Amino acid sequence: MDKIIIKINHVVFWWYYKRVPKFFHKWTILKSIKILVDNYEHAEYRYEGLEKVLKNASNREREMQSEITNLKLKLMGVSQEAIDPLNKMFGVDLKGVSKEERNN
């Protein structure tokens, strides 16, 4: 019975160490598996962080693009009355020169 358990252990160790990179061969199988799991969790955590950064950056870029467009429309002197039908039609929030700004 002991010989069978030893053979099974040999097969399991051989199978595991054949599949992991050389870096993980330094440790015993349990510590190696723990480090492998920790590396996986760390990579997952970094991926989630990068996703948050990209999401925030794309939202900020959208806001800045909208602000730049609104400033360009104001510089061109397009009135808010001319833009309102476009805002309703396309569901956007463009801002032009208001009556108060034109009168000043």
Coordinates of C-alpha atoms in Angstrom, one line a residue:
M1 CA 0.0 0.0 0.0
D2 CA 2.8 2.4 0.8
K3 CA 4.4 1.8 -2.5
I4 CA 1.2 2.8 -4.3
I5 CA 1.0 6.0 -2.3
I6 CA 4.6 6.8 -3.0
K7 CA 4.1 6.2 -6.8
I8 CA 1.0 8.4 -6.7
N9 CA 3.0 11.1 -5.0
H10 CA 5.8 10.8 -7.6
V11 CA 3.2 11.2 -10.4
V12 CA 1.5 14.2 -8.8
F13 CA 4.9 15.9 -8.1
W14 CA 6.1 15.1 -11.6
W15 CA 2.9 16.4 -13.2
Y16 CA 2.8 19.6 -11.1
Y17 CA 6.5 20.6 -11.5
K18 CA 6.4 19.8 -15.2
R19 CA 3.7 22.4 -15.7
V20 CA 4.9 25.3 -13.5
P21 CA 7.8 27.6 -14.5
K22 CA 11.3 26.9 -13.0
F23 CA 10.8 29.8 -10.6
F24 CA 8.3 27.6 -8.6
H25 CA 10.7 24.6 -8.4
K26 CA 12.6 26.3 -5.5
W27 CA 9.9 25.4 -2.9
T28 CA 8.0 22.5 -1.7
I29 CA 4.8 21.7 -3.5
L30 CA 2.5 23.3 -0.9
K31 CA 4.4 26.5 -0.7
S32 CA 4.8 26.5 -4.4
I33 CA 1.1 26.2 -4.9
K34 CA 0.5 29.0 -2.3
I35 CA 2.9 31.3 -4.2
L36 CA 1.3 30.4 -7.5
V37 CA -2.2 31.3 -6.1
D38 CA -0.8 34.5 -4.6
N39 CA 0.7 35.5 -8.0
Y40 CA -2.6 34.8 -9.7
E41 CA -4.6 36.9 -7.1
H42 CA -2.1 39.7 -7.4
A43 CA -2.3 39.7 -11.2
E44 CA -6.1 39.7 -10.9
Y45 CA -6.0 42.7 -8.5
R46 CA -3.7 44.6 -10.8
Y47 CA -6.0 43.9 -13.8
E48 CA -9.0 45.3 -11.8
G49 CA -7.0 48.4 -10.9
L50 CA -6.0 49.0 -14.5
E51 CA -9.6 48.6 -15.6
K52 CA -10.6 51.3 -13.1
V53 CA -7.9 53.6 -14.4
L54 CA -8.9 53.1 -18.0
K55 CA -12.6 53.6 -17.2
N56 CA -11.9 56.8 -15.3
A57 CA -9.6 58.1 -18.0
S58 CA -12.1 57.4 -20.8
N59 CA -14.9 59.2 -18.7
R60 CA -12.6 62.1 -18.1
E61 CA -11.7 62.3 -21.8
R62 CA -15.4 62.3 -22.8
E63 CA -16.0 65.2 -20.3
M64 CA -13.1 67.2 -21.7
Q65 CA -14.1 66.5 -25.3
S66 CA -17.6 67.8 -24.5
E67 CA -16.2 70.9 -22.8
I68 CA -13.9 71.6 -25.7
T69 CA -16.8 71.3 -28.1
N70 CA -18.9 73.7 -26.1
L71 CA -16.1 76.2 -25.9
K72 CA -15.6 76.0 -29.7
L73 CA -19.3 76.6 -30.3
K74 CA -19.2 79.7 -28.0
L75 CA -16.1 81.0 -29.8
M76 CA -17.8 80.6 -33.1
G77 CA -20.8 82.6 -31.7
V78 CA -23.4 79.9 -32.3
S79 CA -26.5 80.9 -30.3
Q80 CA -28.1 78.5 -27.8
E81 CA -31.4 78.9 -29.7
A82 CA -29.8 77.3 -32.8
I83 CA -28.3 74.4 -30.8
D84 CA -31.5 73.5 -28.8
P85 CA -33.2 71.6 -31.6
L86 CA -30.0 69.6 -32.2
N87 CA -29.8 68.8 -28.4
K88 CA -33.4 67.5 -28.5
M89 CA -32.9 65.6 -31.8
F90 CA -29.7 63.8 -30.9
G91 CA -29.9 63.8 -27.1
V92 CA -26.7 65.7 -26.5
D93 CA -25.9 68.6 -24.2
L94 CA -24.2 71.2 -26.4
K95 CA -24.0 74.8 -25.1
G96 CA -23.7 77.9 -27.3
V97 CA -23.8 81.6 -26.6
S98 CA -26.8 82.5 -24.5
K99 CA -28.9 85.7 -24.8
E100 CA -27.3 87.2 -21.7
E101 CA -23.8 86.6 -23.0
R102 CA -24.6 88.1 -26.4
N103 CA -26.2 91.2 -24.8
N104 CA -23.1 91.9 -22.7

